[in-house]
mmCIF file of C-alpha atoms and ligand atoms in Angstrom:
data_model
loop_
_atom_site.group_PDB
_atom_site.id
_atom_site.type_symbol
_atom_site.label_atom_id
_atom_site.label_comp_id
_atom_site.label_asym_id
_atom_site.label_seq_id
_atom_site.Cartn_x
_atom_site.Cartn_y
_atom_site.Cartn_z
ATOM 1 C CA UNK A 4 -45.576 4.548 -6.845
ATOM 2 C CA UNK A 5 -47.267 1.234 -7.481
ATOM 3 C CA UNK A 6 -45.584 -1.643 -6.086
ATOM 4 C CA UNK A 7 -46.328 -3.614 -9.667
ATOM 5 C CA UNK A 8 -45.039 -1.915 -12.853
ATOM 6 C CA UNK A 9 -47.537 -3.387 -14.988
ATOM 7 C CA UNK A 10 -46.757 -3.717 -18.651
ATOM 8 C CA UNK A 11 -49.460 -5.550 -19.922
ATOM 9 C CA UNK A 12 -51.955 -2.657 -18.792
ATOM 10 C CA UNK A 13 -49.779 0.195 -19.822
ATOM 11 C CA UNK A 14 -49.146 -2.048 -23.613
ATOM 12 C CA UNK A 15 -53.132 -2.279 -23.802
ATOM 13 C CA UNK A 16 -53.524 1.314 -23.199
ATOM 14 C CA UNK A 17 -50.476 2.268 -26.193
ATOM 15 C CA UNK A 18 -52.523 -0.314 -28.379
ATOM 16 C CA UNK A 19 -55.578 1.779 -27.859
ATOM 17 C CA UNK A 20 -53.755 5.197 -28.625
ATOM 18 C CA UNK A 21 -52.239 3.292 -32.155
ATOM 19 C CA UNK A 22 -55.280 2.354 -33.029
ATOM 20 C CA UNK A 23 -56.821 5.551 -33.156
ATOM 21 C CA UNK A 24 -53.681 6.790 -34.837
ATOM 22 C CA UNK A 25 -53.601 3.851 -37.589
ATOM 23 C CA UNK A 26 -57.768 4.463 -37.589
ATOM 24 C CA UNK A 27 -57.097 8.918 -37.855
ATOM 25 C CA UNK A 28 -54.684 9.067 -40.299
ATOM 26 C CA UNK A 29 -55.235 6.318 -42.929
ATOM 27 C CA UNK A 30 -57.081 8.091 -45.715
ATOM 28 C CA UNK A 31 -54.150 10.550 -45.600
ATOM 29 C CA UNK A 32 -51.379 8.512 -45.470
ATOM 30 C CA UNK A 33 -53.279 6.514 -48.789
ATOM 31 C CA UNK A 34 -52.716 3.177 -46.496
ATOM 32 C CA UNK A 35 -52.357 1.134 -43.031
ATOM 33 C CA UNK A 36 -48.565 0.555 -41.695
ATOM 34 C CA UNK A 37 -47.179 -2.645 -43.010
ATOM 35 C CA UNK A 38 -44.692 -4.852 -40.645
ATOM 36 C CA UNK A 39 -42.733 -7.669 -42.564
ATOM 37 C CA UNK A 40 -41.716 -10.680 -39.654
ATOM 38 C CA UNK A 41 -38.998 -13.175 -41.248
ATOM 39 C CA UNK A 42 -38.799 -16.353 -39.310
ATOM 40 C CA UNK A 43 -36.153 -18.626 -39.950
ATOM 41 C CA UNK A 44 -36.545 -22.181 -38.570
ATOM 42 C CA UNK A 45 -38.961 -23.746 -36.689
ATOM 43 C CA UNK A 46 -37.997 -22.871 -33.251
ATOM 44 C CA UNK A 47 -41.066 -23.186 -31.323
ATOM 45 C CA UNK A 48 -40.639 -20.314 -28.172
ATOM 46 C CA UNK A 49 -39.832 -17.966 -31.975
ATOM 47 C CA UNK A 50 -43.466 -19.251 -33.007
ATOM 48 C CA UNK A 51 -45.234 -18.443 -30.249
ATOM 49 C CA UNK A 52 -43.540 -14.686 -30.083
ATOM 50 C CA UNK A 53 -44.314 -14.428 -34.042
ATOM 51 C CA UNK A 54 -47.747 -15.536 -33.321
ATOM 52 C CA UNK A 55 -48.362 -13.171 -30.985
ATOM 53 C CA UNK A 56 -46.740 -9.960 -32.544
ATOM 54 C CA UNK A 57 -49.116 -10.644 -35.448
ATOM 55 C CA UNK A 58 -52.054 -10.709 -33.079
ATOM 56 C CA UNK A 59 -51.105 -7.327 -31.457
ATOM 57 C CA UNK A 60 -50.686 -6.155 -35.118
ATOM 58 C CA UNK A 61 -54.367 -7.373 -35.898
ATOM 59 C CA UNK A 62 -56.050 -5.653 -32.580
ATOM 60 C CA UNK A 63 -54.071 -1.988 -33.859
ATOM 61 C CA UNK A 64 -54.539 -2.434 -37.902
ATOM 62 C CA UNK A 65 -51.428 -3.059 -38.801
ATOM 63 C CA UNK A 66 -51.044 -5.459 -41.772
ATOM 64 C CA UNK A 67 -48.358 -7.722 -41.121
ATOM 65 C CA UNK A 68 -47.298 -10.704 -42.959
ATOM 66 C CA UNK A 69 -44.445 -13.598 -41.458
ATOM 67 C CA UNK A 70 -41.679 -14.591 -43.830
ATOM 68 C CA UNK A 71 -40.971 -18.243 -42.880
ATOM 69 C CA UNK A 72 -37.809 -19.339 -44.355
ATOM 70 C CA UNK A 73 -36.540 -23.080 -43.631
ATOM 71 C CA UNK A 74 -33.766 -23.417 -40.980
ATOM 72 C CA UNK A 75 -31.639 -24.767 -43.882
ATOM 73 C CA UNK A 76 -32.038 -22.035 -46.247
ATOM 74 C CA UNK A 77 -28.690 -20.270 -47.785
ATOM 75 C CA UNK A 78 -27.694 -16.815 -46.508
ATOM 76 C CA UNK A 79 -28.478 -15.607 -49.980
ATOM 77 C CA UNK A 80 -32.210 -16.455 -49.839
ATOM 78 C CA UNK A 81 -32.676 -15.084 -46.904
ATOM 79 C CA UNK A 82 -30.823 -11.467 -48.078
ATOM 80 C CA UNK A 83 -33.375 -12.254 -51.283
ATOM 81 C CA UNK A 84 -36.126 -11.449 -48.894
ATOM 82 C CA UNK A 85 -34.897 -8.312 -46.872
ATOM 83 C CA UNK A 86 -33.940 -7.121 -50.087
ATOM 84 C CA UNK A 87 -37.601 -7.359 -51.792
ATOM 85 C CA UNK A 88 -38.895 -6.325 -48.290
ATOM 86 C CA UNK A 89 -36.304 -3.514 -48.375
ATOM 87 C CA UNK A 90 -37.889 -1.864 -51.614
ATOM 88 C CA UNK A 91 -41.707 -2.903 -51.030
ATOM 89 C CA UNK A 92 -43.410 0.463 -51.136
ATOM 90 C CA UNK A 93 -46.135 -0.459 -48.652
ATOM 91 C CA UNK A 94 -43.759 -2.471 -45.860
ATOM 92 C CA UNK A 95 -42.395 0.022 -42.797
ATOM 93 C CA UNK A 96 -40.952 -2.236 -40.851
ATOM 94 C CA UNK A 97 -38.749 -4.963 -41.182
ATOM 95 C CA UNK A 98 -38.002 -7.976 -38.228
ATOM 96 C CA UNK A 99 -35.638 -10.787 -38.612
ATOM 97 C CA UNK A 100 -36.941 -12.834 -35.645
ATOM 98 C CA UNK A 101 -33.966 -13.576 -33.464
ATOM 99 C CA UNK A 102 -32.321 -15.964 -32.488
ATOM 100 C CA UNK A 103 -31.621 -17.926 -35.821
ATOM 101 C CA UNK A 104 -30.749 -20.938 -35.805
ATOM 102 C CA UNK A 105 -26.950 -22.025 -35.883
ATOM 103 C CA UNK A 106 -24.184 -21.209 -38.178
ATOM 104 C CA UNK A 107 -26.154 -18.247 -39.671
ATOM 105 C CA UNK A 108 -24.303 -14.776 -39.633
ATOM 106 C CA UNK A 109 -26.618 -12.483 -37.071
ATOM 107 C CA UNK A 110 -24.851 -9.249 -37.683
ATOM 108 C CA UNK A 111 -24.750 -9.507 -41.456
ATOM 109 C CA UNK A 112 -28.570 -10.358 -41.921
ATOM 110 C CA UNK A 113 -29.326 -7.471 -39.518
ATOM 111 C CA UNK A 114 -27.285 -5.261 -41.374
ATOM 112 C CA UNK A 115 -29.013 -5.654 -44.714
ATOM 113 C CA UNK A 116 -32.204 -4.313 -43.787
ATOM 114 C CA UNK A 117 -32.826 -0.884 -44.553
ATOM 115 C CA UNK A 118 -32.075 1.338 -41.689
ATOM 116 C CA UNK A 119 -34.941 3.077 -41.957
ATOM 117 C CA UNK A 120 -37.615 0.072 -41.769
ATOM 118 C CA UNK A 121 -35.851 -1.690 -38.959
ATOM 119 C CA UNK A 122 -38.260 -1.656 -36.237
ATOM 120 C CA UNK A 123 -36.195 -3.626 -33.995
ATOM 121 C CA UNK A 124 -33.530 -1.051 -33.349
ATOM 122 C CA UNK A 125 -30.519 -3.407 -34.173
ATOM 123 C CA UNK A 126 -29.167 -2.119 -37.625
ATOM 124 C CA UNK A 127 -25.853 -0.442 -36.870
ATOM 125 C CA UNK A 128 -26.670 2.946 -37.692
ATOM 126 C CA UNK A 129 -29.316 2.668 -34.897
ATOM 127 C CA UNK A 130 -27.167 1.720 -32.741
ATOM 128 C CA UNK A 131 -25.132 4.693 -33.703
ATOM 129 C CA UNK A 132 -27.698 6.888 -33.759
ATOM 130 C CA UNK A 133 -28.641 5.994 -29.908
ATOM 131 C CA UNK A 134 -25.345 6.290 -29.117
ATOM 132 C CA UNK A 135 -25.156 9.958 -30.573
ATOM 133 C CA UNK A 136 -28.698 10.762 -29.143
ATOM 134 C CA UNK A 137 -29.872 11.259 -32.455
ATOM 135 C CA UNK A 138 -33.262 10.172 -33.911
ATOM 136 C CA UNK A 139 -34.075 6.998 -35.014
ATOM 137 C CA UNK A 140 -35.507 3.363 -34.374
ATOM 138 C CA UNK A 141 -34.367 2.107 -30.868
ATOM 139 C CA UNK A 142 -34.588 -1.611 -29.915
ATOM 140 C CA UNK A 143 -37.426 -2.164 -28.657
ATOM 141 C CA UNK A 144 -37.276 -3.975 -25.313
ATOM 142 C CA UNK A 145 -34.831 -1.333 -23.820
ATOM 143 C CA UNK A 146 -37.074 1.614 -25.469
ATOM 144 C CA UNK A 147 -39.913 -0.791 -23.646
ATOM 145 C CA UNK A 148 -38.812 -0.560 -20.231
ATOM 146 C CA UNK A 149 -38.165 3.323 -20.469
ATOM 147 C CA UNK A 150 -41.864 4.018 -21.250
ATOM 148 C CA UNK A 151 -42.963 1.853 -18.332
ATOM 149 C CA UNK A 152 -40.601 3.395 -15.971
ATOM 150 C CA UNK A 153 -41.712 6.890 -17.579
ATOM 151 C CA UNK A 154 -45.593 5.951 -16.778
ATOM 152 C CA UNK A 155 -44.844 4.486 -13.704
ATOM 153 C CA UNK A 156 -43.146 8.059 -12.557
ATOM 154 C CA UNK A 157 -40.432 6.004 -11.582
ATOM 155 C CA UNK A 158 -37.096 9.145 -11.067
ATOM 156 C CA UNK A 159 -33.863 8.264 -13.334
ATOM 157 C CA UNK A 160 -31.843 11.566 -13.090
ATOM 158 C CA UNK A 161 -29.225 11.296 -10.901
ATOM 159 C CA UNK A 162 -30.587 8.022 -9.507
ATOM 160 C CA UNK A 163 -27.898 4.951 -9.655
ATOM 161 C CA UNK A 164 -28.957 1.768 -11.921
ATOM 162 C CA UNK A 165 -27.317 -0.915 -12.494
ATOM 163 C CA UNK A 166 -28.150 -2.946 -15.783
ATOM 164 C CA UNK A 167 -27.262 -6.975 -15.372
ATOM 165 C CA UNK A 168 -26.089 -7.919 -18.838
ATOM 166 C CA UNK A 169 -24.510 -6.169 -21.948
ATOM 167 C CA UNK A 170 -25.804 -7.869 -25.535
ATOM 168 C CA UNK A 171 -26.607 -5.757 -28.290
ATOM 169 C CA UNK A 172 -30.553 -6.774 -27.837
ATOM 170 C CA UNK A 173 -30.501 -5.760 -24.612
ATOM 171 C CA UNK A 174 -28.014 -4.288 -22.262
ATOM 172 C CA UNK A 175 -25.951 -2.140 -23.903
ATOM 173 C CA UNK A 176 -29.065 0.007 -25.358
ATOM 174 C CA UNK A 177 -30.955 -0.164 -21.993
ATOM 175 C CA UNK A 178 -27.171 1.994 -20.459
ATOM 176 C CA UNK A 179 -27.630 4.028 -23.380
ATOM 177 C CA UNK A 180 -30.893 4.931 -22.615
ATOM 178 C CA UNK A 181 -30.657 5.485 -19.224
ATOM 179 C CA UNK A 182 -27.346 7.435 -19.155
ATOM 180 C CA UNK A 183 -29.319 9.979 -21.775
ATOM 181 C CA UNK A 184 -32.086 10.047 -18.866
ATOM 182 C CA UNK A 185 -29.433 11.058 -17.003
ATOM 183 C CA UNK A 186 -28.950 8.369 -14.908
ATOM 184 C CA UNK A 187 -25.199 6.898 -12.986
ATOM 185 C CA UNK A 188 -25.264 3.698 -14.697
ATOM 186 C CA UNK A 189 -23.471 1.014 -13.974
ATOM 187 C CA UNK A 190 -23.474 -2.081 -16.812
ATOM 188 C CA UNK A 191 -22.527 -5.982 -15.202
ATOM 189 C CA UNK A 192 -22.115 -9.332 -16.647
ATOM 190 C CA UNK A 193 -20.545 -12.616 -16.457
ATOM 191 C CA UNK A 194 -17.238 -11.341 -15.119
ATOM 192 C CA UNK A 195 -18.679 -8.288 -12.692
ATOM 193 C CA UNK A 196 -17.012 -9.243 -9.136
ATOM 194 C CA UNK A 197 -19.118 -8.918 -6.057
ATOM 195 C CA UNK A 198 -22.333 -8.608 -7.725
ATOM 196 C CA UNK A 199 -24.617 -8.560 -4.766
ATOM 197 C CA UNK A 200 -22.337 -5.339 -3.239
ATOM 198 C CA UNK A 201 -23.013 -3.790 -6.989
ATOM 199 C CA UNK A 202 -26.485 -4.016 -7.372
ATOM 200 C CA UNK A 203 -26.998 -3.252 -3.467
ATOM 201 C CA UNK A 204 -26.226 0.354 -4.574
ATOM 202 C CA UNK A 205 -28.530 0.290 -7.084
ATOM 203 C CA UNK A 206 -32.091 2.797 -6.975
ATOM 204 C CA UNK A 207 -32.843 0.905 -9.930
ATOM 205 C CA UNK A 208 -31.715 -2.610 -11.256
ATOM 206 C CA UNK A 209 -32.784 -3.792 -14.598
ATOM 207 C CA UNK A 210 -32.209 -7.925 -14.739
ATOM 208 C CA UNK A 211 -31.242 -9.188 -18.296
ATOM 209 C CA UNK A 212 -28.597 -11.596 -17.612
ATOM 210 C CA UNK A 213 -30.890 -14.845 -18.990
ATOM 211 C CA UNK A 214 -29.698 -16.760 -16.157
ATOM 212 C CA UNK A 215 -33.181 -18.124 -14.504
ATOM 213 C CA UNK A 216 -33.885 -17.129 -10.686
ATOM 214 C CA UNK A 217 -30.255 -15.481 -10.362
ATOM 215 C CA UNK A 218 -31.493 -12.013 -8.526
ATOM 216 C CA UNK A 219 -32.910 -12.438 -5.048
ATOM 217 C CA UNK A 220 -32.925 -10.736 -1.764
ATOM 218 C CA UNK A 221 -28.949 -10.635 -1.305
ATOM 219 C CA UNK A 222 -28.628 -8.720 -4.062
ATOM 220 C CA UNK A 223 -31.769 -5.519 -3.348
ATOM 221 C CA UNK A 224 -32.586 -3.287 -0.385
ATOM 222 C CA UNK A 225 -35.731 -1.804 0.421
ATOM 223 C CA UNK A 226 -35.054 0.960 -2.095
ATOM 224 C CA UNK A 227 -35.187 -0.280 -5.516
ATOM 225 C CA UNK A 228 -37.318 -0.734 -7.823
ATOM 226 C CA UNK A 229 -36.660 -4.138 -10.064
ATOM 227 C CA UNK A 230 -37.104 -4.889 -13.928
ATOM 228 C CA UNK A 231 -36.910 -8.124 -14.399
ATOM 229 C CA UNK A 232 -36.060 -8.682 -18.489
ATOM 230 C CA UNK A 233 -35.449 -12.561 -18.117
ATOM 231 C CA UNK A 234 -37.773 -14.808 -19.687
ATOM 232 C CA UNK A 235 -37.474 -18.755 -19.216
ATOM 233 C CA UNK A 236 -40.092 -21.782 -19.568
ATOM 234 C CA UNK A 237 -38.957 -24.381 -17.037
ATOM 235 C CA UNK A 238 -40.291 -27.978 -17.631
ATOM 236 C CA UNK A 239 -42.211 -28.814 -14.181
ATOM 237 C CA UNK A 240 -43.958 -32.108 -15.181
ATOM 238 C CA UNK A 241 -45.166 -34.188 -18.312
ATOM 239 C CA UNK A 242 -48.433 -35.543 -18.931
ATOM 240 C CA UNK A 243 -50.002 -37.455 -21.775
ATOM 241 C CA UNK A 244 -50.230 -33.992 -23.530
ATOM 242 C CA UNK A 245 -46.580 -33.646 -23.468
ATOM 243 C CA UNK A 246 -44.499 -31.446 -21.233
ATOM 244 C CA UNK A 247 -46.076 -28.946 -19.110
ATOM 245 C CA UNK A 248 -44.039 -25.378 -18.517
ATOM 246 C CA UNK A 249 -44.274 -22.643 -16.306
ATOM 247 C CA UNK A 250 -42.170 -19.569 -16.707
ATOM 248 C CA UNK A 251 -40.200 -17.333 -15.173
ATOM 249 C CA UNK A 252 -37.482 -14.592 -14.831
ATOM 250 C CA UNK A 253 -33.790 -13.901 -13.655
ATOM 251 C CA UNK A 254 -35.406 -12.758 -10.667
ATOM 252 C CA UNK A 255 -36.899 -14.692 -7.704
ATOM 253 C CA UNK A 256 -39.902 -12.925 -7.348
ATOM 254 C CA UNK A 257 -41.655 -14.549 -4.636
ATOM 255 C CA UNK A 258 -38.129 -13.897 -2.333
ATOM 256 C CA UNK A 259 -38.036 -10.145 -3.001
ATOM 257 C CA UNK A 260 -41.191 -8.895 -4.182
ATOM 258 C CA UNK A 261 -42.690 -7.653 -0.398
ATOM 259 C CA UNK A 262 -38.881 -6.225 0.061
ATOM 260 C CA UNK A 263 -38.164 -4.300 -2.640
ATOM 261 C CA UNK A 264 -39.946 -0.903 -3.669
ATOM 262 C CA UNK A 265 -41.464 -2.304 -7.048
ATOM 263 C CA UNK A 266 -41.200 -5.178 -9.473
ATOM 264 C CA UNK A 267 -42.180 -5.863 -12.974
ATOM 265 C CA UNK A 268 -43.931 -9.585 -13.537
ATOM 266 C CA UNK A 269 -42.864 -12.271 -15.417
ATOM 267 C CA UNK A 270 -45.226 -13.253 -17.226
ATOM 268 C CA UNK A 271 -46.836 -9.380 -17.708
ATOM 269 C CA UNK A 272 -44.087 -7.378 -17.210
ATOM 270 C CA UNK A 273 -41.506 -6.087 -19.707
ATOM 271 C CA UNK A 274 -42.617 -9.283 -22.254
ATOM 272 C CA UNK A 275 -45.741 -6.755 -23.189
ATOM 273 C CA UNK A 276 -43.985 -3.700 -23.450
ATOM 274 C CA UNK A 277 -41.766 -5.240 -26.409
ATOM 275 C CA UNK A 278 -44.423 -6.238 -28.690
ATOM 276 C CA UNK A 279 -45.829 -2.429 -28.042
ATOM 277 C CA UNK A 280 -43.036 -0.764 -28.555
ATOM 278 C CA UNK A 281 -42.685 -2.771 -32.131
ATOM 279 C CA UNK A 282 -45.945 -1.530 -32.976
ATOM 280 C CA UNK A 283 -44.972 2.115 -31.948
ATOM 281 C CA UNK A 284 -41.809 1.753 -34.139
ATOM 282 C CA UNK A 285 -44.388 0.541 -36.876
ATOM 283 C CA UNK A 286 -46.322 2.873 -36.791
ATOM 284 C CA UNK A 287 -43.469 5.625 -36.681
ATOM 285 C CA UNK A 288 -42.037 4.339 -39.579
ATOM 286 C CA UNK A 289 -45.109 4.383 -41.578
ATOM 287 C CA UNK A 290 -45.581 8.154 -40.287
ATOM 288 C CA UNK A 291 -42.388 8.520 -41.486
ATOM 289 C CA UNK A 292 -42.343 6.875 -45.034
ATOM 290 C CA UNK A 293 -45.341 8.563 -45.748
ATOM 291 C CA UNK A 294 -44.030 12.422 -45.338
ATOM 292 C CA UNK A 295 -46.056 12.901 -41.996
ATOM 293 C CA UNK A 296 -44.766 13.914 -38.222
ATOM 294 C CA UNK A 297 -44.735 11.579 -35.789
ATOM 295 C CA UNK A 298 -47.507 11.152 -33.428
ATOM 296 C CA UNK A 299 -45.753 8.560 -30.980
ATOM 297 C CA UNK A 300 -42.273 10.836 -30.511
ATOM 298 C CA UNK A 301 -43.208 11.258 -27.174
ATOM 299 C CA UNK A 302 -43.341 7.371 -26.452
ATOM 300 C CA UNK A 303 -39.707 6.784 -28.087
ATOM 301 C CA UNK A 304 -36.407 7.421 -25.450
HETATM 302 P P1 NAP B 417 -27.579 -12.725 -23.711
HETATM 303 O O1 NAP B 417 -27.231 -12.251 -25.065
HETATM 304 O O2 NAP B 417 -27.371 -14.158 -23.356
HETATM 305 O O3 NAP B 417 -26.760 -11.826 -22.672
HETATM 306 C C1 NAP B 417 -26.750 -12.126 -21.313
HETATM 307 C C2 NAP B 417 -25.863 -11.134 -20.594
HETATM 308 O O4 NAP B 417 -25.927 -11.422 -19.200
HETATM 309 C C3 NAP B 417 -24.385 -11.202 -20.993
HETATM 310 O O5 NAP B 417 -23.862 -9.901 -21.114
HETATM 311 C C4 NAP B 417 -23.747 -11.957 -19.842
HETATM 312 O O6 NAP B 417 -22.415 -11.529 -19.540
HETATM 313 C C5 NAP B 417 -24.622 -11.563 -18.660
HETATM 314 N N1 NAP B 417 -24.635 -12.608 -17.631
HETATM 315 C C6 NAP B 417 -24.834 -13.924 -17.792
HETATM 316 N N2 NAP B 417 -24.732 -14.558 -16.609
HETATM 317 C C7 NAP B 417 -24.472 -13.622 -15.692
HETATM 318 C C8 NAP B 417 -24.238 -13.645 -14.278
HETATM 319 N N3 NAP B 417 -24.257 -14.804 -13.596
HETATM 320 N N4 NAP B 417 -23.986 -12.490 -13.644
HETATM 321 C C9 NAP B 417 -23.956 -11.320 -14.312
HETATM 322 N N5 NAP B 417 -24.156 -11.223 -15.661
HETATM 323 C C10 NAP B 417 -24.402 -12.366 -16.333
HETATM 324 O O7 NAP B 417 -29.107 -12.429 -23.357
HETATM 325 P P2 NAP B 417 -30.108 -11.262 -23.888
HETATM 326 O O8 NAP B 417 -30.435 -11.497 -25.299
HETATM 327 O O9 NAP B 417 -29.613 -9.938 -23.461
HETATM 328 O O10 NAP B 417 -31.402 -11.635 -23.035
HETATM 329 C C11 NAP B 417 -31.374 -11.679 -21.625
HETATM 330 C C12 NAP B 417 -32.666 -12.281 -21.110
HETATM 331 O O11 NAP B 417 -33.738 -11.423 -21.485
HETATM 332 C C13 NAP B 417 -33.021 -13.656 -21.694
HETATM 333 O O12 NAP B 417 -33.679 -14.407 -20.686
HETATM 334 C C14 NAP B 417 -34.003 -13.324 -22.791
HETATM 335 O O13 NAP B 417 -34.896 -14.406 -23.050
HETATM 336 C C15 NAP B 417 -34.726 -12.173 -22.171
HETATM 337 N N6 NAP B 417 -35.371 -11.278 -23.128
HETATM 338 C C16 NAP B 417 -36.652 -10.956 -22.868
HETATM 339 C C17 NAP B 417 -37.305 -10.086 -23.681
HETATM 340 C C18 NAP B 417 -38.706 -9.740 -23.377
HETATM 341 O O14 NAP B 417 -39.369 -9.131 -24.196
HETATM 342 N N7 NAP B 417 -39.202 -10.063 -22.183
HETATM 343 C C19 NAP B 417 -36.664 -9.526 -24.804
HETATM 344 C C20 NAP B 417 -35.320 -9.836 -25.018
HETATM 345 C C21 NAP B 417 -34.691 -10.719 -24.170
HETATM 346 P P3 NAP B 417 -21.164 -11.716 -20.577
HETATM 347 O O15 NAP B 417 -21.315 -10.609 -21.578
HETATM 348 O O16 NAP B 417 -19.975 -11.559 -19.717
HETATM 349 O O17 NAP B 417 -21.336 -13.082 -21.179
#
């Protein structure tokens, strides 16, 4: 097992295979996969992951647009646009970039887009459906980690994980997905007592608790093997270009990386694995909407 799970390798290899997909089946699908990204606000850290998800688009085929709605707009402008995006013929996949800004309802924007174009896993009736073990779109930073661990031959059955944190974007589906690998999983948060006894049990520990540097070597043994979902830019000095940021994740890497048995990266780590597994929802979708079988199944938990 390699001491570095590596997702910006393993992302660059999926980008290769859905290329060739996007590039093989084209002409009989009558068009490329279309992605829809609506940005609300001008939150700059939601920029630069817009920016980038339309780059990854670019290098695979996938025409994408970005919906940028102002941070003031009404509720009902933004449900204008999932709506029109909803019924666009040539759009698969639908993201509302996340978080919005303040005072806008989450759950109710994320529950207008069609279930069956929401590449981000979130709708309710993909939650549902995850829940069930039935097919369907599954969030993609979970579903990310579960094709790294896959490629990395990392065991799950019977193996005990914890999972650090239980949102909707993250937690909660990564336990779903790991319990239908067939893994004893235990899910902690804010009010989990004794943490560092919990997570000392763990074969696997997957770190989304967005609490920067709150993992280290109290809390690991020599046996397991650490994801590391947290992603933070910390200010470390400002120049006459402005601030200057480095980042990093809920796990001290430098304290526990020679202990433990293998680490993702922050930067490089699980950050990669989310923008693929948006383009392998994409391009499932599009398989999908246009009446053929899926050529990524095997990548989706
Ligand atoms: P979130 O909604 O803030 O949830 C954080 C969870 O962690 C909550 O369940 C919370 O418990 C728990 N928690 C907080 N402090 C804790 C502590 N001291 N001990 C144990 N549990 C604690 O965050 P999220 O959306 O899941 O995201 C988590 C992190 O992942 C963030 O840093 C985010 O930026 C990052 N992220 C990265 C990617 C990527 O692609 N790399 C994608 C998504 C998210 P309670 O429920 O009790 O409050």
């Amino acid at each position: 097992m390699e001491s570095l799970l590596d997702g910006k390798k393993l992302a660059s290899a999926l980008e290769l295979r859905l290329k060739k997909d996007i590039d093989d089946f084209s002409d009989v699908a009558g068009r490329r996969p279309g992605l829809a990204v609506i940005r609300v606000g001008e939150d700059p850290a939601s920029g630069v992951y817009v920016a980038n998800k339309e780059k990854a688009c670019k290098r695979v085929g996938i025409d994408s647009s970005v919906h940028n709605l102002k941070a003031d707009s009404s509720p009902e402008e933004i449900l204008g646009t999932i709506n029109s995006l909803n019924n666009a013929l040539k759009i698969d996949g639908i993201l509302l970039q996340l978080p919005l800004p303040k005072g806008f309802d989450e759950k109710q924007l994320l529950k207008a887009i069609n279930p069956e174009k929401d590449v981000d896993g979130l709708h309710t009736l993909n939650l549902g459906r995850l829940i069930k073990g039935e097919e369907g779109p599954r969030s993609c930073t979970p579903a990310g980690i579960m094709a790294l661990l896959r490629y990395n031959n990392i065991p799950l059955e019977g193996k005990n994980v914890v999972v650090i944190g239980r949102s909707i974007l993250v937690g909660k589906p990564m336990a779903l997905m790991l319990q239908a690998a067939n893994a004893t999983v235990t899910l902690a948060h804010s009010k989990t007592l004794n943490l560092p006894e919990v997570t000392n049990q763990a074969d696997l520990l997957v770190v989304a608790a967005g609490k920067p540097n709150l993992i280290g070597s109290e809390h690991v043994s020599e046996k397991t093997v650490v994801v590391d979902v947290g992603i933070h830019r910390i200010p470390i000095s400002t120049d006459s270009m402005g601030k200057k940021f480095k980042l990093c994740g809920d796990v001290r890497a430098n304290e526990i990386a020679s202990k433990v048995r293998a680490i993702t990266p922050v930067p490089g780590g699980v950050g990669p694995m989310t923008v693929a597994m948006l383009l392998v929802n994409t391009v499932d979708r599009w398989q999908f909407h246009c009446g053929l079988s899926s050529t990524v199944s095997d990548l989706l938990p």
